[in-house]
PDB file of C-alpha atoms in Angstrom:
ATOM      1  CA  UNK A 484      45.470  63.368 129.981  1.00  0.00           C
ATOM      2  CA  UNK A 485      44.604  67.031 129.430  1.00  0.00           C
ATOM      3  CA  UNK A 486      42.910  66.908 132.774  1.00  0.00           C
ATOM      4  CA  UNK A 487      45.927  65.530 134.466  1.00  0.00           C
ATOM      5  CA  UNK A 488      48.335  67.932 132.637  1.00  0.00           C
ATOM      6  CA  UNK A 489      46.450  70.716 134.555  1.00  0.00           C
ATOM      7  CA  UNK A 490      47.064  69.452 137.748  1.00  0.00           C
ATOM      8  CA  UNK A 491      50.757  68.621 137.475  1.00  0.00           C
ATOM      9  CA  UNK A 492      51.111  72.507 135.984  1.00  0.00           C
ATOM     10  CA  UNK A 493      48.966  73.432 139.542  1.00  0.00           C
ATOM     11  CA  UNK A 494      51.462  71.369 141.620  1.00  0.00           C
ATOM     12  CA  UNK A 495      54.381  72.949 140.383  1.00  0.00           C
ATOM     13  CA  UNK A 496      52.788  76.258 140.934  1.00  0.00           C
ATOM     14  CA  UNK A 497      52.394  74.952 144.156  1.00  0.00           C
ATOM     15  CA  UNK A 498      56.337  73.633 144.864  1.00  0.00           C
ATOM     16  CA  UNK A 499      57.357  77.335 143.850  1.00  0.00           C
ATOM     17  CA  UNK A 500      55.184  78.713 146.595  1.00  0.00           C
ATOM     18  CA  UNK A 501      56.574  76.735 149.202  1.00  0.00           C
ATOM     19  CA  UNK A 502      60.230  75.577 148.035  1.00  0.00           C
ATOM     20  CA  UNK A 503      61.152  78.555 146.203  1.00  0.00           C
ATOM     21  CA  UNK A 504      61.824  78.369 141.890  1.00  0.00           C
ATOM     22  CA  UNK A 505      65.033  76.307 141.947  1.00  0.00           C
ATOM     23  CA  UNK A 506      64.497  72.609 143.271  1.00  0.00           C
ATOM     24  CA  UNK A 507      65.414  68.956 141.943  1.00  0.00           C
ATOM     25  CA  UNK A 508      61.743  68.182 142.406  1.00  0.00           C
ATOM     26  CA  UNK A 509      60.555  70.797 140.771  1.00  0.00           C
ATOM     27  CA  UNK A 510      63.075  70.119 138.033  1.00  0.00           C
ATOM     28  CA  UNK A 511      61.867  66.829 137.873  1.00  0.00           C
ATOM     29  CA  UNK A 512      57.960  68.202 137.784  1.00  0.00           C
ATOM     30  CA  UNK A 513      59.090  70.400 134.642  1.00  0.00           C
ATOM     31  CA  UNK A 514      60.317  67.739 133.049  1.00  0.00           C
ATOM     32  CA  UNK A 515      57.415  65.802 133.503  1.00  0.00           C
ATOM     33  CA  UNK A 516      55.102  68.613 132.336  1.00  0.00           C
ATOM     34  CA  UNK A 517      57.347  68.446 129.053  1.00  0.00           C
ATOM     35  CA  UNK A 518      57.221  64.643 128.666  1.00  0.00           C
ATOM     36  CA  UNK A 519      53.163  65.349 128.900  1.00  0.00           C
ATOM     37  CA  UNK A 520      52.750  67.684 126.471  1.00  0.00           C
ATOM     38  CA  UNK A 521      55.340  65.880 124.006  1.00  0.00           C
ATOM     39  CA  UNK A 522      53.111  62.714 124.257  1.00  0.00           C
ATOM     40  CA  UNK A 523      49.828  65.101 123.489  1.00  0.00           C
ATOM     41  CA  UNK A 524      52.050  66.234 120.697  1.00  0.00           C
ATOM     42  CA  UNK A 525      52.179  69.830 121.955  1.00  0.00           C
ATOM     43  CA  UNK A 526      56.086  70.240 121.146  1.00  0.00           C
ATOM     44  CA  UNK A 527      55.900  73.876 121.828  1.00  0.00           C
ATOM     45  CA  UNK A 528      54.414  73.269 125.395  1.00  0.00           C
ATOM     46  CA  UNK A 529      56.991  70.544 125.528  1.00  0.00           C
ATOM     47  CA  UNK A 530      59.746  72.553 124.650  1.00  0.00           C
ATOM     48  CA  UNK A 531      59.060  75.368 127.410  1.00  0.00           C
ATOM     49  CA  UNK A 532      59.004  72.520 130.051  1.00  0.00           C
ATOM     50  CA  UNK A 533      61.934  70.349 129.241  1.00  0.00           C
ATOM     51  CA  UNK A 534      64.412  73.519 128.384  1.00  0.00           C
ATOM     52  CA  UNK A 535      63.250  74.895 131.736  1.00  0.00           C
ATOM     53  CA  UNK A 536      63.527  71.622 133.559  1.00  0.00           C
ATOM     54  CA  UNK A 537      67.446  71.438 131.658  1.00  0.00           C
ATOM     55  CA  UNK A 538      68.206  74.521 132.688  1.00  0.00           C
ATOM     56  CA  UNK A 539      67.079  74.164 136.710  1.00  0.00           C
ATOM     57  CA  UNK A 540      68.897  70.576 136.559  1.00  0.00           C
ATOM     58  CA  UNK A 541      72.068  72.767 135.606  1.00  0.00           C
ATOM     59  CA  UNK A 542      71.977  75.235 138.278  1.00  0.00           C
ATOM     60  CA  UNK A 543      71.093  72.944 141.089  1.00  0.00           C
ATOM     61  CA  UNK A 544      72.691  69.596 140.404  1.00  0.00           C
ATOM     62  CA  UNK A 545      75.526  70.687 138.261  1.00  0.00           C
ATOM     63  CA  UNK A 546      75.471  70.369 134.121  1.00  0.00           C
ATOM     64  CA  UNK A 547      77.789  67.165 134.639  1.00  0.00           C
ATOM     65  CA  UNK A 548      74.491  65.083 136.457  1.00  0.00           C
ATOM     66  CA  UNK A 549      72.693  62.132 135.042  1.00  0.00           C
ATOM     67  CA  UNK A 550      69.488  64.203 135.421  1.00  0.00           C
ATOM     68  CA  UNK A 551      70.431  66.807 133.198  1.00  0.00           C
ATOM     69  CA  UNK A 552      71.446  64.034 130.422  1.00  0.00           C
ATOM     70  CA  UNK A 553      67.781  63.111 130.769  1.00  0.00           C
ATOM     71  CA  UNK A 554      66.404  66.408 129.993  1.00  0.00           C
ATOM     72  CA  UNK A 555      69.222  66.208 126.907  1.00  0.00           C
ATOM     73  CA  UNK A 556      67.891  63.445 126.052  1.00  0.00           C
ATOM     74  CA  UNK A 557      64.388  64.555 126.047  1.00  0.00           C
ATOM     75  CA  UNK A 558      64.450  67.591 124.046  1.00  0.00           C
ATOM     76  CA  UNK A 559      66.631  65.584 121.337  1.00  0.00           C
ATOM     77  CA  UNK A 560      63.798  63.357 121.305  1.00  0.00           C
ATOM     78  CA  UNK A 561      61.572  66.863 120.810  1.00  0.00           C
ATOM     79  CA  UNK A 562      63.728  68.043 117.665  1.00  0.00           C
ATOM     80  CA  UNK A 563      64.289  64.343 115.794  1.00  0.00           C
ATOM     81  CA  UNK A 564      60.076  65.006 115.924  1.00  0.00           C
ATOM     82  CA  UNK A 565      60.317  68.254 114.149  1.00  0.00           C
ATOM     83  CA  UNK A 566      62.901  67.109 112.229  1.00  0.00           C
ATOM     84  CA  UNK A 567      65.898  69.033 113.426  1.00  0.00           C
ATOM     85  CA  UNK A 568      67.996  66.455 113.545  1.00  0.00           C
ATOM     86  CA  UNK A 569      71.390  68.476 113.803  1.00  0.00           C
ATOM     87  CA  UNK A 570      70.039  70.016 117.304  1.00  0.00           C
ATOM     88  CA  UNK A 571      69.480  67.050 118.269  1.00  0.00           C
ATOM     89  CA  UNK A 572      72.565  64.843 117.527  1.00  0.00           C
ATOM     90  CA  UNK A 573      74.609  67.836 119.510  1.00  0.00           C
ATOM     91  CA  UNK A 574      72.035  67.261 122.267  1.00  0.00           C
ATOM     92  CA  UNK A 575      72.100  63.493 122.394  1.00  0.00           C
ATOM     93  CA  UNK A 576      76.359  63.448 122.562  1.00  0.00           C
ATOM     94  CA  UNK A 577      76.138  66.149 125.364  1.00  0.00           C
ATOM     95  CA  UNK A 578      73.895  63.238 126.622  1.00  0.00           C
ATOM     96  CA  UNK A 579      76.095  60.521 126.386  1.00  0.00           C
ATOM     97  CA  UNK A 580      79.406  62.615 127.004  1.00  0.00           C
ATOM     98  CA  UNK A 581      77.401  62.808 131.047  1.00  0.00           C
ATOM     99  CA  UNK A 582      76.495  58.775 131.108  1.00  0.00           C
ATOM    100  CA  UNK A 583      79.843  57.734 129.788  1.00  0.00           C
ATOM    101  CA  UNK A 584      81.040  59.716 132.844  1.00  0.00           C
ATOM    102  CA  UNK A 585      78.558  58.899 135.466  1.00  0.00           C
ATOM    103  CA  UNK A 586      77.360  55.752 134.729  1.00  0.00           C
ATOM    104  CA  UNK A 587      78.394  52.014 134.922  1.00  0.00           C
ATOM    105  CA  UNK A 588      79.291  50.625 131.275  1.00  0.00           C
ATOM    106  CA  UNK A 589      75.941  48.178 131.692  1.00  0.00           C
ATOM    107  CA  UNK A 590      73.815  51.123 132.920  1.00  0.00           C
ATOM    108  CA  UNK A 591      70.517  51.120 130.807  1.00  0.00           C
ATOM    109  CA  UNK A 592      70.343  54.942 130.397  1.00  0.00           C
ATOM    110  CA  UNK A 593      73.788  54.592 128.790  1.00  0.00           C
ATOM    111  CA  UNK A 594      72.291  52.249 126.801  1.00  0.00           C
ATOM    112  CA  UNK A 595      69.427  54.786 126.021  1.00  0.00           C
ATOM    113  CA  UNK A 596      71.504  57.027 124.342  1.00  0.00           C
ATOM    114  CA  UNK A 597      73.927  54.995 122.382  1.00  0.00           C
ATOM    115  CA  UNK A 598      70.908  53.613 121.107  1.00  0.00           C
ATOM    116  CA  UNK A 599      69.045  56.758 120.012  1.00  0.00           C
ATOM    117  CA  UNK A 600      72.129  58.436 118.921  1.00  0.00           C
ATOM    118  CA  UNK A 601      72.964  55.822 116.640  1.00  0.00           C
ATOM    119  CA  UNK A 602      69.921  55.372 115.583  1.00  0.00           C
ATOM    120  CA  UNK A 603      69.688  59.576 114.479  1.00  0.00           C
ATOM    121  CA  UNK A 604      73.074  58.774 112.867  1.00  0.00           C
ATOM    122  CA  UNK A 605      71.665  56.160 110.813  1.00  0.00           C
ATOM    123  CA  UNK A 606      69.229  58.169 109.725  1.00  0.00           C
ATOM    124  CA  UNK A 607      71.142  60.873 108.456  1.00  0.00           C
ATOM    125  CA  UNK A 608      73.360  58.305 106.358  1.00  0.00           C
ATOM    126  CA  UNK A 609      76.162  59.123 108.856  1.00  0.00           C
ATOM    127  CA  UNK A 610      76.864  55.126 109.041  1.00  0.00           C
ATOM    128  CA  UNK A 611      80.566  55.739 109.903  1.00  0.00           C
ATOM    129  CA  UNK A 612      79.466  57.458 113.123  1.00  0.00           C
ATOM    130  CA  UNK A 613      76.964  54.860 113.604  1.00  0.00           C
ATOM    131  CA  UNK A 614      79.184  51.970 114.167  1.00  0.00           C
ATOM    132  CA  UNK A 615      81.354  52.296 117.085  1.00  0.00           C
ATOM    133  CA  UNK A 616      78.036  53.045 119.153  1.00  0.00           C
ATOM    134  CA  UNK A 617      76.209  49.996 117.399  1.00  0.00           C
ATOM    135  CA  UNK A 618      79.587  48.062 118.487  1.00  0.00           C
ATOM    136  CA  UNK A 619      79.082  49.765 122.134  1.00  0.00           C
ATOM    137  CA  UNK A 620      75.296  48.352 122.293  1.00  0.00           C
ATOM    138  CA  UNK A 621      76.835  45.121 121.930  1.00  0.00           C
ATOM    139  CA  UNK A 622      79.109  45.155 124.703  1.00  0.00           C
ATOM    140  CA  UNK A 623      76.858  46.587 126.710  1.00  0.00           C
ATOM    141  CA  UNK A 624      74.150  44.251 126.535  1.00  0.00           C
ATOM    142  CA  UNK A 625      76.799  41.475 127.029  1.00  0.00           C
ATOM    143  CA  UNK A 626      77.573  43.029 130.065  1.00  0.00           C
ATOM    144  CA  UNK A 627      74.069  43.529 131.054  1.00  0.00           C
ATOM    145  CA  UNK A 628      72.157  39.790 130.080  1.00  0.00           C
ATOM    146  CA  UNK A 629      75.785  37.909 129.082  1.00  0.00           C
ATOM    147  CA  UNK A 630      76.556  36.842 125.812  1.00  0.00           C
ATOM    148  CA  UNK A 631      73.810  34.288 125.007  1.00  0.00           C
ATOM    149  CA  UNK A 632      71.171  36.609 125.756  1.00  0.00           C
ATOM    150  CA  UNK A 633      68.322  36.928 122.378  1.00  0.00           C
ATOM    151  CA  UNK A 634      69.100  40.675 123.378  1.00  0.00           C
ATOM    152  CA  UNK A 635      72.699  40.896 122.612  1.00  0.00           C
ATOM    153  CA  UNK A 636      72.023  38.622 118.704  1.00  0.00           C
ATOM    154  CA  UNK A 637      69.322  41.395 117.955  1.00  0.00           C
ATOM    155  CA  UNK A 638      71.999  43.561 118.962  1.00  0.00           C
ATOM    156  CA  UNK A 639      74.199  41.918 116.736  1.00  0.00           C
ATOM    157  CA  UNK A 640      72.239  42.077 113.962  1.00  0.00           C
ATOM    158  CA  UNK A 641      71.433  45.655 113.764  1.00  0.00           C
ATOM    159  CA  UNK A 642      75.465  45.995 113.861  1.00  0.00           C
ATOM    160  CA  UNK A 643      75.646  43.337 111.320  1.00  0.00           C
ATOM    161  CA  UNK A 644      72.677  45.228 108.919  1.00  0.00           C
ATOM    162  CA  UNK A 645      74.815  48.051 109.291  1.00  0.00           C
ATOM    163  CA  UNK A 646      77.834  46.207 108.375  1.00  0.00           C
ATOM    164  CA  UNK A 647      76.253  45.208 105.254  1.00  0.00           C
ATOM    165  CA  UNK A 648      75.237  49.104 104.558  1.00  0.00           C
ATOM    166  CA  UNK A 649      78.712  49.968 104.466  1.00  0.00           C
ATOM    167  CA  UNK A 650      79.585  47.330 102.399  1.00  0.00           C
ATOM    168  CA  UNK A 651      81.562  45.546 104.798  1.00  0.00           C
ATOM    169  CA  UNK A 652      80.169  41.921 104.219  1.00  0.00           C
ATOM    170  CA  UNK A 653      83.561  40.302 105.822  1.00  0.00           C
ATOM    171  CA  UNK A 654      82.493  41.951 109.300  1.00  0.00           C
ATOM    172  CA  UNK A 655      78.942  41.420 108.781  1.00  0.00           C
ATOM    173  CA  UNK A 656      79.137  37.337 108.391  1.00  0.00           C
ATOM    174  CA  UNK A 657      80.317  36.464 111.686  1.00  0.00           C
ATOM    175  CA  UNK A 658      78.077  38.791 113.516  1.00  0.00           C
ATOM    176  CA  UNK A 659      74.904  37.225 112.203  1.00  0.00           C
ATOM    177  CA  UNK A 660      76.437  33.762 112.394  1.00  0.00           C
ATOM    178  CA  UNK A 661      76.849  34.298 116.243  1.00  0.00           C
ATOM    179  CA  UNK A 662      73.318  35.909 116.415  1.00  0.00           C
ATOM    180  CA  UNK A 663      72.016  33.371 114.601  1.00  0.00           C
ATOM    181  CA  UNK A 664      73.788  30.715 116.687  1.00  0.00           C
ATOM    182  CA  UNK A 665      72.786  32.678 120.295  1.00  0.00           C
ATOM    183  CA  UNK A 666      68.825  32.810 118.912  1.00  0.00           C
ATOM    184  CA  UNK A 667      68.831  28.949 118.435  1.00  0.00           C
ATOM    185  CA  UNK A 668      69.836  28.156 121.395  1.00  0.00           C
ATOM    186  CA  UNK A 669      68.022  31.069 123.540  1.00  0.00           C
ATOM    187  CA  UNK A 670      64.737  30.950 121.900  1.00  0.00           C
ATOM    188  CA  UNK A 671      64.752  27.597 119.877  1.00  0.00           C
ATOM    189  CA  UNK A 672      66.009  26.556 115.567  1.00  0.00           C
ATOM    190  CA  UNK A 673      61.801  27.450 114.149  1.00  0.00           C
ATOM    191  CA  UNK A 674      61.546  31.014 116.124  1.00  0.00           C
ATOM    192  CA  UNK A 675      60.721  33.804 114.180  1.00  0.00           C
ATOM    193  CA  UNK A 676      63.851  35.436 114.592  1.00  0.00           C
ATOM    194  CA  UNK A 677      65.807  32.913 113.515  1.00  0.00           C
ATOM    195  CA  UNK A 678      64.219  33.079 110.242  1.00  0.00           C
ATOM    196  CA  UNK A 679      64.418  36.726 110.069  1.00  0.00           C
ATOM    197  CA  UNK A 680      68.559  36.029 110.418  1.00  0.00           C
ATOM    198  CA  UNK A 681      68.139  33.088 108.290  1.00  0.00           C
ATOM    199  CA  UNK A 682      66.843  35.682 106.185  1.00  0.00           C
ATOM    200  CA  UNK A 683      69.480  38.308 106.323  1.00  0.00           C
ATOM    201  CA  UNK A 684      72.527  36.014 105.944  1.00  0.00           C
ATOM    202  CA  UNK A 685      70.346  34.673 102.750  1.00  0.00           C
ATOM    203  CA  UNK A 686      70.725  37.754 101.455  1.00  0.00           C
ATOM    204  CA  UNK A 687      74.552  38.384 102.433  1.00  0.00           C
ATOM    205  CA  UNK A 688      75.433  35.403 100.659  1.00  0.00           C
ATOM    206  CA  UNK A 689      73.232  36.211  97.753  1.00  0.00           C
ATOM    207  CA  UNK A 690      75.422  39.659  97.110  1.00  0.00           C
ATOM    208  CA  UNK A 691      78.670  37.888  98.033  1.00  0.00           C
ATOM    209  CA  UNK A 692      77.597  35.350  94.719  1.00  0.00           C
ATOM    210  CA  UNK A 693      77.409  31.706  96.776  1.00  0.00           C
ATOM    211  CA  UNK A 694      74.214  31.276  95.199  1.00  0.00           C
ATOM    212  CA  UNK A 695      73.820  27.686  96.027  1.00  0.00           C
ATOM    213  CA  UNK A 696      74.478  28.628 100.212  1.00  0.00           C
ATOM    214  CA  UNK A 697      71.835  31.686  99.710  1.00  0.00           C
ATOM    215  CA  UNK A 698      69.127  29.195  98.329  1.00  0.00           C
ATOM    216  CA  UNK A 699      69.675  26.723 101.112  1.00  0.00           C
ATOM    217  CA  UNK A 700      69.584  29.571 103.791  1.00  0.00           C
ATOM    218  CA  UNK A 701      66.289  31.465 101.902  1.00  0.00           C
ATOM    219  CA  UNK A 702      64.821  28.236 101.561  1.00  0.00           C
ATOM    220  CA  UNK A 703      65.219  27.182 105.860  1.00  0.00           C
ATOM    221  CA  UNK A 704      64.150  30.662 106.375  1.00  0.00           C
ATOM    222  CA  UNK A 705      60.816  30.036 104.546  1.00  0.00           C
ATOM    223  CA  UNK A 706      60.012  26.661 106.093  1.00  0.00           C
ATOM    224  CA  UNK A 707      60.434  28.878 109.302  1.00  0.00           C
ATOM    225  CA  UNK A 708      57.567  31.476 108.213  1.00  0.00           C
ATOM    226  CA  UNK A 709      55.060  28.508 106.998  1.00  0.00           C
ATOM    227  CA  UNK A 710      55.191  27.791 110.660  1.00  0.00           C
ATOM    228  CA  UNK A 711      54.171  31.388 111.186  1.00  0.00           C
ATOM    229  CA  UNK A 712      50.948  31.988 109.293  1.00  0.00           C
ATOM    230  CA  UNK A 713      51.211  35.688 110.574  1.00  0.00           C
ATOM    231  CA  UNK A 714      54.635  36.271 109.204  1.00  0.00           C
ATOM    232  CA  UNK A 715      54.033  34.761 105.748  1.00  0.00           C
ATOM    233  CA  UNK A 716      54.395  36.954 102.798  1.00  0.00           C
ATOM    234  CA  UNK A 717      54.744  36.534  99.363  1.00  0.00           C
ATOM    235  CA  UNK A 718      58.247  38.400  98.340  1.00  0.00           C
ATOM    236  CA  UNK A 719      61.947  37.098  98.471  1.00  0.00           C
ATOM    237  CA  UNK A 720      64.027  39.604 100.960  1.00  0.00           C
ATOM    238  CA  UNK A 721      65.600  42.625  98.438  1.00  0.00           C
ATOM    239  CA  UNK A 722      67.661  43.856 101.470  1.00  0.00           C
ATOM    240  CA  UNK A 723      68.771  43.305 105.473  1.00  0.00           C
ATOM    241  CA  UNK A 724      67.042  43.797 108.274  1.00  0.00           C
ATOM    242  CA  UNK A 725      67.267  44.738 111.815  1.00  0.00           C
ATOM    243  CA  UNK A 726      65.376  42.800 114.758  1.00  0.00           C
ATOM    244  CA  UNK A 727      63.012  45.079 116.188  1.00  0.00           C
ATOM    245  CA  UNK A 728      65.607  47.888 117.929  1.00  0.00           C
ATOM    246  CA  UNK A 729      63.884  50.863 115.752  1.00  0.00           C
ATOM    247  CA  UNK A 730      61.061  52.311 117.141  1.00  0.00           C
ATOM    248  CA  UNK A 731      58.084  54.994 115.623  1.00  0.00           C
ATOM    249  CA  UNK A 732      57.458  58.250 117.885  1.00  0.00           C
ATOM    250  CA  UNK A 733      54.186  58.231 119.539  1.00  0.00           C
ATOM    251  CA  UNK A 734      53.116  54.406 118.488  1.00  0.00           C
ATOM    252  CA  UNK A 735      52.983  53.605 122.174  1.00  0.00           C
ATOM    253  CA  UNK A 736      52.817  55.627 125.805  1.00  0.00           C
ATOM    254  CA  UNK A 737      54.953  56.354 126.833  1.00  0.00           C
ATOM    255  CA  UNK A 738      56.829  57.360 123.544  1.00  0.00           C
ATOM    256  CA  UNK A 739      59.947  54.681 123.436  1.00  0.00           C
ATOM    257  CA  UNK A 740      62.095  58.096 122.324  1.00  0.00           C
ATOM    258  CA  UNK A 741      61.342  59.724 125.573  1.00  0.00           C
ATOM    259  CA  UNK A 742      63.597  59.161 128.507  1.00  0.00           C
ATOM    260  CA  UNK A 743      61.279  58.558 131.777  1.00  0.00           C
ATOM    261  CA  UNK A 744      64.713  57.629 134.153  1.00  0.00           C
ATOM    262  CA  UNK A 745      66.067  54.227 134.960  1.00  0.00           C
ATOM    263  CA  UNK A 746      65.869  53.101 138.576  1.00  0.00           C
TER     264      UNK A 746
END
């Protein structure tokens, strides 16, 4: 990695020589020099590249062009890490304010940064914020797979966990009923994440005080898991949760919170 780092640094050396300091490609080299160092965990390093490769991106394409919302994108990514999570919000809505302009409503770098805004606002308990781009993933996975996709129910659970955060039970129910319904048919009634739903709306009707529907739905849930050996655990559910949309930084290369460009 460290190796190849070097000679991606030499090649852009190399661009300037013969294309001059202000290029796409050699905007697109910086921000590939950043994306490298983030993954090596250098932020600093990281930081030089992709606010250099932002800042070319403006002056040659424009600061309204889908290339310079993924160089947003990728130093919100860098501050989230160090925990500046105010930079980044105002750096992932910059972000999105570009997609929703350039791109197709199904686009999956829109759907990039609704999901890793919403995700930051989550974080920071602003779950009011969170919704209407939770509500966007939705449609646009509909859009993208149609509406009996497993994509769009995990979609619909995360909105419906979220629901349930805000207290809002009445919106929550029918979104996991119709995730529930979509994984049943899509990916069969004893898959995993069915149980995990059975789970959740177990748990929804616990709180809501049907504790005779909540029993029934914990107790298909469980039959569900026995069939699982490796999902089998010994605790009743104490709270919702989502289907796999939140990712940890750095778990995998590339880092899921890094925006390499959708083709």
């Amino acid at each position: 990695m460290y190796g190849f780092t070097f000679l991606r640094r030499r090649a852009l050396q190399l661009e300037e020589l013969t294309l001059g300091s202000d290029s796409a490609d050699n905007a697109k080299t910086l921000n590939e020099l950043g994306v490298l160092y983030y993954l090596q965990n250098n932020l600093e390093a990281a930081k030089v590249f992709l606010t250099r490769s932002l800042e070319m991106r403006q002056r040659v394409l424009g600061p309204e062009h889908p290339d310079c919302a993924q160089s947003l994108n990728n130093l919100a990514a860098l501050h989230s890490e160090r925990r500046e999570y105010e930079l980044a919000e105002e750096l992932y809505e910059s972000a999105l304010d570009i997609r929703r302009r350039a791109l197709s409503p199904d686009h999956p770098s829109l759907a990039y940064t609704v999901k890793h805004l919403a995700m930051l606002y989550k974080r920071r308990g602003r779950l009011e914020k969170a919704v209407p781009l939770y509500e966007l993933a939705v449609e646009i996975r509909e859009k993208s797979f149609g509406p009996k996709h497993p994509s769009v129910a995990t979609a619909l659970v995360n909105l419906a966990v979220l629901y349930c955060q805000l207290k809002q039970h009445g919106k929550a129910l029918p979104m996991y009923e119709r995730a529930l319904k979509v994984y049943e048919d899509s990916l069969g009634r004893s898959h995993p994440r069915v149980g995990e739903t059975l789970k959740n709306l177990a748990v929804l009707s616990y709180e809501e005080g049907d504790f005779e529907k909540a029993a029934e739905l914990y107790k298909r849930a469980m039959e569900i898991r026995e069939t699982e050996p490796s999902l089998v655990c010994g605790k009743a559910p104490s709270r919702h949760s989502s289907s796999g949309d939140t990712f940890s930084l750095k778990n995998t290369l590339p880092s899921p919170h890094l925006d390499l460009g959708h083709r």
